[in-house]
CSV table of N, CA and C in Angstrom, one decimal:
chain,number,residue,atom,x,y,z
A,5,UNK,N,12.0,-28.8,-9.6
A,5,UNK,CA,12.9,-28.0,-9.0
A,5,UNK,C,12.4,-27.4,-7.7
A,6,UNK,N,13.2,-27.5,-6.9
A,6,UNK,CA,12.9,-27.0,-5.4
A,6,UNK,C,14.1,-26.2,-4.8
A,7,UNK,N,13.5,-24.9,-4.4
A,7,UNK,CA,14.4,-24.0,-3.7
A,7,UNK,C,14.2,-23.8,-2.3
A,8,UNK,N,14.9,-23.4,-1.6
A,8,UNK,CA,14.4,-23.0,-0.4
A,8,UNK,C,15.8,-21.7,0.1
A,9,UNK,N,14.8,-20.7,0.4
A,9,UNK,CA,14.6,-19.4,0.7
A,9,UNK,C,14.7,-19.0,1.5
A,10,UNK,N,15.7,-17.9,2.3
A,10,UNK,CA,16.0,-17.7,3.8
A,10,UNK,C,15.7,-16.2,4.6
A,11,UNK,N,15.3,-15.9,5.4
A,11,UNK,CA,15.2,-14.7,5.1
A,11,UNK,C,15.0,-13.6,6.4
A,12,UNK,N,15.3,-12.7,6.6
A,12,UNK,CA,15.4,-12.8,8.1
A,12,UNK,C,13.9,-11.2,8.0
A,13,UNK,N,13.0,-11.6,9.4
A,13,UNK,CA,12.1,-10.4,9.6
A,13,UNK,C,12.5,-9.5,10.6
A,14,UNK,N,12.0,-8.6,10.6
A,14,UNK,CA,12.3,-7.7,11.1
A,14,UNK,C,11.7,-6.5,12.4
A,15,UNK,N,10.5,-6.9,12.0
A,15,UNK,CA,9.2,-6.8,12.8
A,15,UNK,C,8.6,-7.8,13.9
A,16,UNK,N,7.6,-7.7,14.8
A,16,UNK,CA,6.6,-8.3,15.4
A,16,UNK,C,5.7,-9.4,14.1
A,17,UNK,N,5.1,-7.9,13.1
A,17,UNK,CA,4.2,-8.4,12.4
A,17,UNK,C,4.6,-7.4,11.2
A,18,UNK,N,5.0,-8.2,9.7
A,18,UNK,CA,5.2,-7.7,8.5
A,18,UNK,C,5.1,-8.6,7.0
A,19,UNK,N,4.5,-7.5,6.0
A,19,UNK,CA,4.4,-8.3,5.3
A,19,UNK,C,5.5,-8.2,4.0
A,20,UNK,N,6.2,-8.7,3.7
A,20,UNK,CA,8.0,-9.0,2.7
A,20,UNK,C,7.4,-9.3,1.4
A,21,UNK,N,7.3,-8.9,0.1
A,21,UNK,CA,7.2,-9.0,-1.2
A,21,UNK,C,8.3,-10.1,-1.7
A,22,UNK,N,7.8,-10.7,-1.8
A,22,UNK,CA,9.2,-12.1,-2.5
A,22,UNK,C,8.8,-12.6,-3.8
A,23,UNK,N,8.4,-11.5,-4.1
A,23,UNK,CA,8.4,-11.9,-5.6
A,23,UNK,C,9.3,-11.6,-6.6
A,24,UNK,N,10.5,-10.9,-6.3
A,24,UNK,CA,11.2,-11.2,-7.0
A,24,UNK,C,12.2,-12.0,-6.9
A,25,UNK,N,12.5,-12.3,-5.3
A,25,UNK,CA,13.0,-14.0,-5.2
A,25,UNK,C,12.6,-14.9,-5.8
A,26,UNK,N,11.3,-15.3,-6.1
A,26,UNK,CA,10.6,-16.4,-6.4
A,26,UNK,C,11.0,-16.0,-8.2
A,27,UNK,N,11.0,-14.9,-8.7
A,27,UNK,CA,11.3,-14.8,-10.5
A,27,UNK,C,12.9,-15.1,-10.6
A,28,UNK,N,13.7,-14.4,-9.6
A,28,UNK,CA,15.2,-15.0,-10.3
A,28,UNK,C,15.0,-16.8,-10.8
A,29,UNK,N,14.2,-17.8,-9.7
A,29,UNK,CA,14.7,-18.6,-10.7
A,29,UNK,C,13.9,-19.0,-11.6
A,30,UNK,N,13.1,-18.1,-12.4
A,30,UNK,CA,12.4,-18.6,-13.8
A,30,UNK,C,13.2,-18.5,-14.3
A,31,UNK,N,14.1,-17.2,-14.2
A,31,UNK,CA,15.2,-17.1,-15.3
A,31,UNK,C,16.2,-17.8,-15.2
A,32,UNK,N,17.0,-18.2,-13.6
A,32,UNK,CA,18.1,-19.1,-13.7
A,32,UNK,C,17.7,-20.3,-14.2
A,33,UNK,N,16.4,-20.9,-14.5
A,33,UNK,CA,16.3,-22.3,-15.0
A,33,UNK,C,15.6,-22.1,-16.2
A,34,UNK,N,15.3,-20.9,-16.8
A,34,UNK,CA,14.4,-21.1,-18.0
A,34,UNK,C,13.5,-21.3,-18.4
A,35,UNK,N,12.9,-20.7,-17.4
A,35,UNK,CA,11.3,-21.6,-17.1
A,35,UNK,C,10.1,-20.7,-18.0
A,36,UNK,N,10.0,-21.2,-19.0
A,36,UNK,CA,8.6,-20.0,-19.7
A,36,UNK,C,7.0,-20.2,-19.7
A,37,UNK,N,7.2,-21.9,-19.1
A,37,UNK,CA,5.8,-22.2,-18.9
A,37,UNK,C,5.6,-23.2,-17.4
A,38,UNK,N,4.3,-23.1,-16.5
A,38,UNK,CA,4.7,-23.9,-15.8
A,38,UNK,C,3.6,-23.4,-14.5
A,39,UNK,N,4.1,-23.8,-13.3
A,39,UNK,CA,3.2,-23.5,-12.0
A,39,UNK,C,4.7,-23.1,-11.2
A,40,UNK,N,4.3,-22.1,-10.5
A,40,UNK,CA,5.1,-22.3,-8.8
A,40,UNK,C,4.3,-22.2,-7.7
A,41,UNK,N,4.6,-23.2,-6.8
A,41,UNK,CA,4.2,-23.3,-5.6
A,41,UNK,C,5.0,-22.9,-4.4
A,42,UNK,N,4.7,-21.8,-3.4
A,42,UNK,CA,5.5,-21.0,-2.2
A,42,UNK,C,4.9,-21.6,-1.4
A,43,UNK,N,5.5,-22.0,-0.5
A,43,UNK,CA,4.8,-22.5,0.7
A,43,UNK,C,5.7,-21.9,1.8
A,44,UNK,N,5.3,-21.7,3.1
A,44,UNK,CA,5.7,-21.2,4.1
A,44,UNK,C,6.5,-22.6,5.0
A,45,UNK,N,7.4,-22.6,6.1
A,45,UNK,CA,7.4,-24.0,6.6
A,45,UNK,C,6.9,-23.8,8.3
A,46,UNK,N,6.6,-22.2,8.1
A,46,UNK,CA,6.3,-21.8,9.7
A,46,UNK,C,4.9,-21.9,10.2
A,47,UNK,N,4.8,-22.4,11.4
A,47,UNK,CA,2.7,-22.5,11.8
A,47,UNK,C,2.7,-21.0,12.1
A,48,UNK,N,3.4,-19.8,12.2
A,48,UNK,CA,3.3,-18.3,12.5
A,48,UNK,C,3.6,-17.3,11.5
A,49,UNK,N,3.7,-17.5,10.2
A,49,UNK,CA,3.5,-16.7,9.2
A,49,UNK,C,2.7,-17.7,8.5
A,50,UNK,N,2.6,-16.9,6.7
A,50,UNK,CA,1.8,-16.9,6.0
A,50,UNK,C,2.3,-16.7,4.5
A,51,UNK,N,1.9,-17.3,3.5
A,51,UNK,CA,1.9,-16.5,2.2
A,51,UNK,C,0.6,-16.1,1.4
A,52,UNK,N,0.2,-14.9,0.6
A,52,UNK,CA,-0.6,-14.3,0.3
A,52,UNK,C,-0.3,-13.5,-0.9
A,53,UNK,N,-0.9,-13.6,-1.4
A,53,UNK,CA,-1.3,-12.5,-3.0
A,53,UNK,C,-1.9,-11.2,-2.9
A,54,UNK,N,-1.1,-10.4,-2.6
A,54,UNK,CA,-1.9,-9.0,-2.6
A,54,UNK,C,-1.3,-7.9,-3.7
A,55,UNK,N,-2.0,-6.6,-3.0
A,55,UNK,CA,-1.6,-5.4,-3.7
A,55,UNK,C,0.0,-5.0,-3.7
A,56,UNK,N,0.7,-4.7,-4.3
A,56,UNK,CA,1.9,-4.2,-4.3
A,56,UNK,C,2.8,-3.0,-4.3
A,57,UNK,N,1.5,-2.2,-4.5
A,57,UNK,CA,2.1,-0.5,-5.2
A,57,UNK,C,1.9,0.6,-4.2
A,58,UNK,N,0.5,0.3,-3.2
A,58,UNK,CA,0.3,0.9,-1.7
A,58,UNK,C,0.4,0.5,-0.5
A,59,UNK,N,2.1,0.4,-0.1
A,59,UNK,CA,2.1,-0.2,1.5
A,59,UNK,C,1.0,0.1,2.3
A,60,UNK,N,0.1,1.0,2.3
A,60,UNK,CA,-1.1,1.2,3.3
A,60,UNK,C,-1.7,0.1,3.0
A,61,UNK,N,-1.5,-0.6,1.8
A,61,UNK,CA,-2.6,-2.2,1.9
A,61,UNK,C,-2.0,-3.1,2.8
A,62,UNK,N,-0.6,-3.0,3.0
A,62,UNK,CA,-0.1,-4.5,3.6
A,62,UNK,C,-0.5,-3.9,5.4
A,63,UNK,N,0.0,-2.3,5.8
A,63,UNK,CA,-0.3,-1.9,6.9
A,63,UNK,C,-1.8,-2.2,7.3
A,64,UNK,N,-2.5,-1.7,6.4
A,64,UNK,CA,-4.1,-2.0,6.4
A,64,UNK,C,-4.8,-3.5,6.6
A,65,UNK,N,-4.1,-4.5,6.2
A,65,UNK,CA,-4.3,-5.8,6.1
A,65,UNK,C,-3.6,-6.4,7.7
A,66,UNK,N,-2.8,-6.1,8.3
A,66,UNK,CA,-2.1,-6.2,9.2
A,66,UNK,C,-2.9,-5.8,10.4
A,67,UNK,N,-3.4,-4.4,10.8
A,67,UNK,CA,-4.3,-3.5,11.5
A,67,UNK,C,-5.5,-4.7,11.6
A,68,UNK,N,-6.1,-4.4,10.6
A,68,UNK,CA,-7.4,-5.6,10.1
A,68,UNK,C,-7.5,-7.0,10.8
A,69,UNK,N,-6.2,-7.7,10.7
A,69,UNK,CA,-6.1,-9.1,11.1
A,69,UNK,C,-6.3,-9.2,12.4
A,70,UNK,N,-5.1,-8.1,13.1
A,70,UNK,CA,-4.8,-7.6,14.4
A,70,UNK,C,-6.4,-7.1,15.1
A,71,UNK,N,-7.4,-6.8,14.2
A,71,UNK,CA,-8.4,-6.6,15.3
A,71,UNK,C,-9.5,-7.9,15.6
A,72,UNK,N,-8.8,-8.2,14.4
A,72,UNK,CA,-10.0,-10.1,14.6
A,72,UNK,C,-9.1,-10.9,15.8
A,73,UNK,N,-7.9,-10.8,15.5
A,73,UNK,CA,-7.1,-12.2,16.1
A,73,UNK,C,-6.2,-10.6,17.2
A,74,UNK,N,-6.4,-10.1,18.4
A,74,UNK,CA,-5.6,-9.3,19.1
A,74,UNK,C,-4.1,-10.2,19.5
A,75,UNK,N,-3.4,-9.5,19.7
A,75,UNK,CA,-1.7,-9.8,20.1
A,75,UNK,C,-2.3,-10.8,21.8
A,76,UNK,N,-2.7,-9.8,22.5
A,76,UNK,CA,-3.0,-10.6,23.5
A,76,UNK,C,-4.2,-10.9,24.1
A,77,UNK,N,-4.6,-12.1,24.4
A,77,UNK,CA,-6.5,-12.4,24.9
A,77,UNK,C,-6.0,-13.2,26.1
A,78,UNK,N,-6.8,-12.8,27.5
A,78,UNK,CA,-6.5,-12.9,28.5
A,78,UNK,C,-6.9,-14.6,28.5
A,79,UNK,N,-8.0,-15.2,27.6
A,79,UNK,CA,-8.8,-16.6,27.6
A,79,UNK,C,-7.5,-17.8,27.3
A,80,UNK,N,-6.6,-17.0,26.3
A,80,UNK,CA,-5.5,-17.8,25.9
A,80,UNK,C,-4.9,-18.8,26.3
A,81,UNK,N,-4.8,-19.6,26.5
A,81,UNK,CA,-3.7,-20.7,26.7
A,81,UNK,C,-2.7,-21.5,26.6
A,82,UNK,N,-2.2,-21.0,25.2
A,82,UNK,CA,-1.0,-21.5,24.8
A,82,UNK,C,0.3,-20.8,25.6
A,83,UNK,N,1.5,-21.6,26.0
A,83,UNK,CA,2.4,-21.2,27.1
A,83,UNK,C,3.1,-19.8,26.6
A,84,UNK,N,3.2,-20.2,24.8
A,84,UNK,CA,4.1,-19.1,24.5
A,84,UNK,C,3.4,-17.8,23.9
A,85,UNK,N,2.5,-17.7,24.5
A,85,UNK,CA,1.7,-16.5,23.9
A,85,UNK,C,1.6,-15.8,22.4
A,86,UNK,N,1.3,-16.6,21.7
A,86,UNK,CA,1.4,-15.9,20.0
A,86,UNK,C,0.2,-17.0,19.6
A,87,UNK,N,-0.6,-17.1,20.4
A,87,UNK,CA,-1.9,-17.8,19.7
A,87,UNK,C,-2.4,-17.0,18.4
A,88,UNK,N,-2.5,-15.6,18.6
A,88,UNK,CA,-2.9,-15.3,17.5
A,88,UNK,C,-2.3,-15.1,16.2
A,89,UNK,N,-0.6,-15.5,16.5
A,89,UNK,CA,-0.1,-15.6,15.1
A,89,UNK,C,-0.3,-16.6,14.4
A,90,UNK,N,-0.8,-17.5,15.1
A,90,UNK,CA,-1.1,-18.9,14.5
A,90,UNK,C,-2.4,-19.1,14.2
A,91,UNK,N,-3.3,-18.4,15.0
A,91,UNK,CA,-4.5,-18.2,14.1
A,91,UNK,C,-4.6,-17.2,12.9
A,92,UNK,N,-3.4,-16.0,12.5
A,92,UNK,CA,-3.2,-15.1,11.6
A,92,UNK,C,-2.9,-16.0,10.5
A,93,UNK,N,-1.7,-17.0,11.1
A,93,UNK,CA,-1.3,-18.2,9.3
A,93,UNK,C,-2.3,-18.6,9.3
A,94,UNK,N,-3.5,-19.4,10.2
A,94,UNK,CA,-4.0,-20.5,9.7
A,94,UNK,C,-5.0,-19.3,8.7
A,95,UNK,N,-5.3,-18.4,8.8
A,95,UNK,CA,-6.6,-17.5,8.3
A,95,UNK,C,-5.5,-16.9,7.4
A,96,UNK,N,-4.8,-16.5,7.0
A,96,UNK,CA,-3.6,-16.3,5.6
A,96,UNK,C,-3.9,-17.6,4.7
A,97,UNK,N,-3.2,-19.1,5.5
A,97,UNK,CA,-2.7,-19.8,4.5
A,97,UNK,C,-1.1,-20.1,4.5
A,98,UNK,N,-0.5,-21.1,4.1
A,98,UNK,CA,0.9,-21.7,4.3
A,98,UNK,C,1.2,-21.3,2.5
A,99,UNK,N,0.3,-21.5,1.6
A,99,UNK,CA,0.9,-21.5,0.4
A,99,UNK,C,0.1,-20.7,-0.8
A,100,UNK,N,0.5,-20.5,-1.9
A,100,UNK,CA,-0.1,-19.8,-3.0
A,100,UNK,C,0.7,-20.4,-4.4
A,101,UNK,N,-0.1,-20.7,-5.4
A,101,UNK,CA,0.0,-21.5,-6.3
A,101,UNK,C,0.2,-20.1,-7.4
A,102,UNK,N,0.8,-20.4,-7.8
A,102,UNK,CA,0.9,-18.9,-9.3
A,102,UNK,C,1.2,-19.6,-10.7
A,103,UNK,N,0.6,-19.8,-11.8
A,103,UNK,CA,1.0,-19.8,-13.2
A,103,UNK,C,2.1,-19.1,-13.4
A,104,UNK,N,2.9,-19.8,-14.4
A,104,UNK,CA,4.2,-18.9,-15.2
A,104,UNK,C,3.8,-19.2,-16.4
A,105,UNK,N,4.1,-18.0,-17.3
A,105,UNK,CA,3.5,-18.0,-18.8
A,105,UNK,C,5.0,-16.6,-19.2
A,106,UNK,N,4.9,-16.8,-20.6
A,106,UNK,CA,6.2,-16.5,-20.9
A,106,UNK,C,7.7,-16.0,-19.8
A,107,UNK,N,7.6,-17.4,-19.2
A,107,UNK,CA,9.0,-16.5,-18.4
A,107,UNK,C,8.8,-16.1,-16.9
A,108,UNK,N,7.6,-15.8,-17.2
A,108,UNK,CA,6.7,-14.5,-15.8
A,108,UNK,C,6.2,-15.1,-15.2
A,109,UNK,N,6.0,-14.7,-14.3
A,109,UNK,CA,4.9,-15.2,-12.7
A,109,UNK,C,3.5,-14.5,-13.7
A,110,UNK,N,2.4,-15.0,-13.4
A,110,UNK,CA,1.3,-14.8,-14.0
A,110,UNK,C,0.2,-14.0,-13.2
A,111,UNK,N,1.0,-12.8,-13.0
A,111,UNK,CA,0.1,-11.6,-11.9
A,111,UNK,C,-0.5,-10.5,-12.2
A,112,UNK,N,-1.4,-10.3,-11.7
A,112,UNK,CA,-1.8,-8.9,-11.8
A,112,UNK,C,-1.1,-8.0,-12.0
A,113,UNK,N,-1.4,-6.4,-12.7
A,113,UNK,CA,-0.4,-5.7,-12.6
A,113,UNK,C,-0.3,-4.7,-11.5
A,114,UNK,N,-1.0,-5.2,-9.9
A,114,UNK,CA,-0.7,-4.6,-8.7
A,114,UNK,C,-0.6,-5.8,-8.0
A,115,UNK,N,-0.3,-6.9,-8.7
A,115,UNK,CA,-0.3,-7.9,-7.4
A,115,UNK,C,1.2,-8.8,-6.7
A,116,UNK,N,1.2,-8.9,-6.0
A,116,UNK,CA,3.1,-9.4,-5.6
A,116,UNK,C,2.8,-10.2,-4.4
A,117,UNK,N,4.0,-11.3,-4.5
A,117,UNK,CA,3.6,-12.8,-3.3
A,117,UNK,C,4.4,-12.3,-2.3
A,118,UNK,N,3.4,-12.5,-1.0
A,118,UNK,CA,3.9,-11.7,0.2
A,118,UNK,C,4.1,-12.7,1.1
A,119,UNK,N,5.4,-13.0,1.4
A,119,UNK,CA,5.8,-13.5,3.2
A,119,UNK,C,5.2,-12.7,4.6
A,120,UNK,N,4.2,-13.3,5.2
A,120,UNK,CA,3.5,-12.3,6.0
A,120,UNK,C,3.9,-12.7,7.6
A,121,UNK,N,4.8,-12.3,7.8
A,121,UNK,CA,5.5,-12.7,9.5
A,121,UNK,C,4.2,-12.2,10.3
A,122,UNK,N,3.9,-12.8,11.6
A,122,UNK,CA,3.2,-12.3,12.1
A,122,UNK,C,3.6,-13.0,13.7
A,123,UNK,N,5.1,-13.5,14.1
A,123,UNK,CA,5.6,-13.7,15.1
A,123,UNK,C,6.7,-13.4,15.5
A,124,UNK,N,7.3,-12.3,14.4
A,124,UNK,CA,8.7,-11.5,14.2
A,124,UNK,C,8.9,-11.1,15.4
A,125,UNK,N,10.7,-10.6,15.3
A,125,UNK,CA,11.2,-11.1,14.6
A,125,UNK,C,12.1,-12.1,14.0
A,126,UNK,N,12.4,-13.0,13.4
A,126,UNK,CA,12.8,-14.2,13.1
A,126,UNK,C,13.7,-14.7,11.8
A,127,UNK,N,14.4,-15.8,11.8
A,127,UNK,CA,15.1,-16.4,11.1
A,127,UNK,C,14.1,-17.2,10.2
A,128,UNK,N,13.6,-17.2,8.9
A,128,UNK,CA,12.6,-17.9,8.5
A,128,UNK,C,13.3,-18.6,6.9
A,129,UNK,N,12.4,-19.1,6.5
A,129,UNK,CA,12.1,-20.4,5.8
A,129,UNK,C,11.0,-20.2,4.8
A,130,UNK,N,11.1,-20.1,3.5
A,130,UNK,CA,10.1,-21.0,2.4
A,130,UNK,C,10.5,-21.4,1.5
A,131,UNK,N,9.4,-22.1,1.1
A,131,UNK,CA,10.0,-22.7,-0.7
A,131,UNK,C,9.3,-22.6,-1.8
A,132,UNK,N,10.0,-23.1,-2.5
A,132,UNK,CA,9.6,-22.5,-3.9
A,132,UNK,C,9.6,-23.7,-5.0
A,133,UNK,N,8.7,-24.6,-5.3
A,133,UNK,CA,8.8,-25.2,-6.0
A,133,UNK,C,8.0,-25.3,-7.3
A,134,UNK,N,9.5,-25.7,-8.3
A,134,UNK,CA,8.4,-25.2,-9.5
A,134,UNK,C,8.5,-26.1,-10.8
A,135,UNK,N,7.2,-25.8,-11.3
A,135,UNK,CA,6.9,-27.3,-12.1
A,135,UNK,C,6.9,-26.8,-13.8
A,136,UNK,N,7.4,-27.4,-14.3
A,136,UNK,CA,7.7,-27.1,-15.6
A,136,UNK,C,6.8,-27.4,-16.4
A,137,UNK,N,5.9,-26.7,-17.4
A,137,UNK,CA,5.0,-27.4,-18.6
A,137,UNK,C,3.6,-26.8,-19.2
């Protein structure tokens, strides 16, 4: 089964909890055992497994990234200036693999799958595919 996910940001740079998008369809399909795979379809965001319970993590993680990879570097070269969003996905990641075990996403009990825009804001895209067994 393959879903795909629509979603609009809101921000420059944010990070979106879609974890509970990604559980409606364990239950619309029944799913109690299995893998899901999120993948992103954008080269300027990300998906990631983080904390869930203190937004100062996702703000904190964002700050962080922003001082490795800055918004703007005078060396740059790409025409549309967002090199560093695309060095923020490639250093995130496009995808995260999660176990399902009764029903559930197979997570920590602070942890939640994060859409991490970092070229907002935008009309975006991921998927969700998930393997039964």
């Amino acid at each position: 089964m393959l879903y795909e996910i629509h979603l609009k940001t809101n921000k420059k740079e944010e990070m979106l909890d879609i974890t509970a998008q990604i559980e409606k369809y364990l239950v619309q399909e029944n799913i109690q055992e299995g893998i899901a795979v999120v993948f992103s379809v954008h080269t300027t965001a990300g998906i990631t497994i983080n904390e869930n319970a203190d937004p100062d993590v996702q703000a904190d993680f964002l700050r962080r990234l922003d001082k490795i990879y800055p918004q703007h570097d005078p060396e740059d070269r790409h025409y549309e200036g967002n090199s560093a969003a695309h060095l923020k996905s490639s250093t995130v990641g496009p995808s995260q693999t999660v176990m399902i075990q009764n029903g559930k996403l197979l997570l920590g009990r602070w942890q939640g799958i994060y859409f991490c825009e970092f070229d907002g804001p935008r009309e975006r895209t991921f998927l969700v595919k998930i393997l039964p067994g």
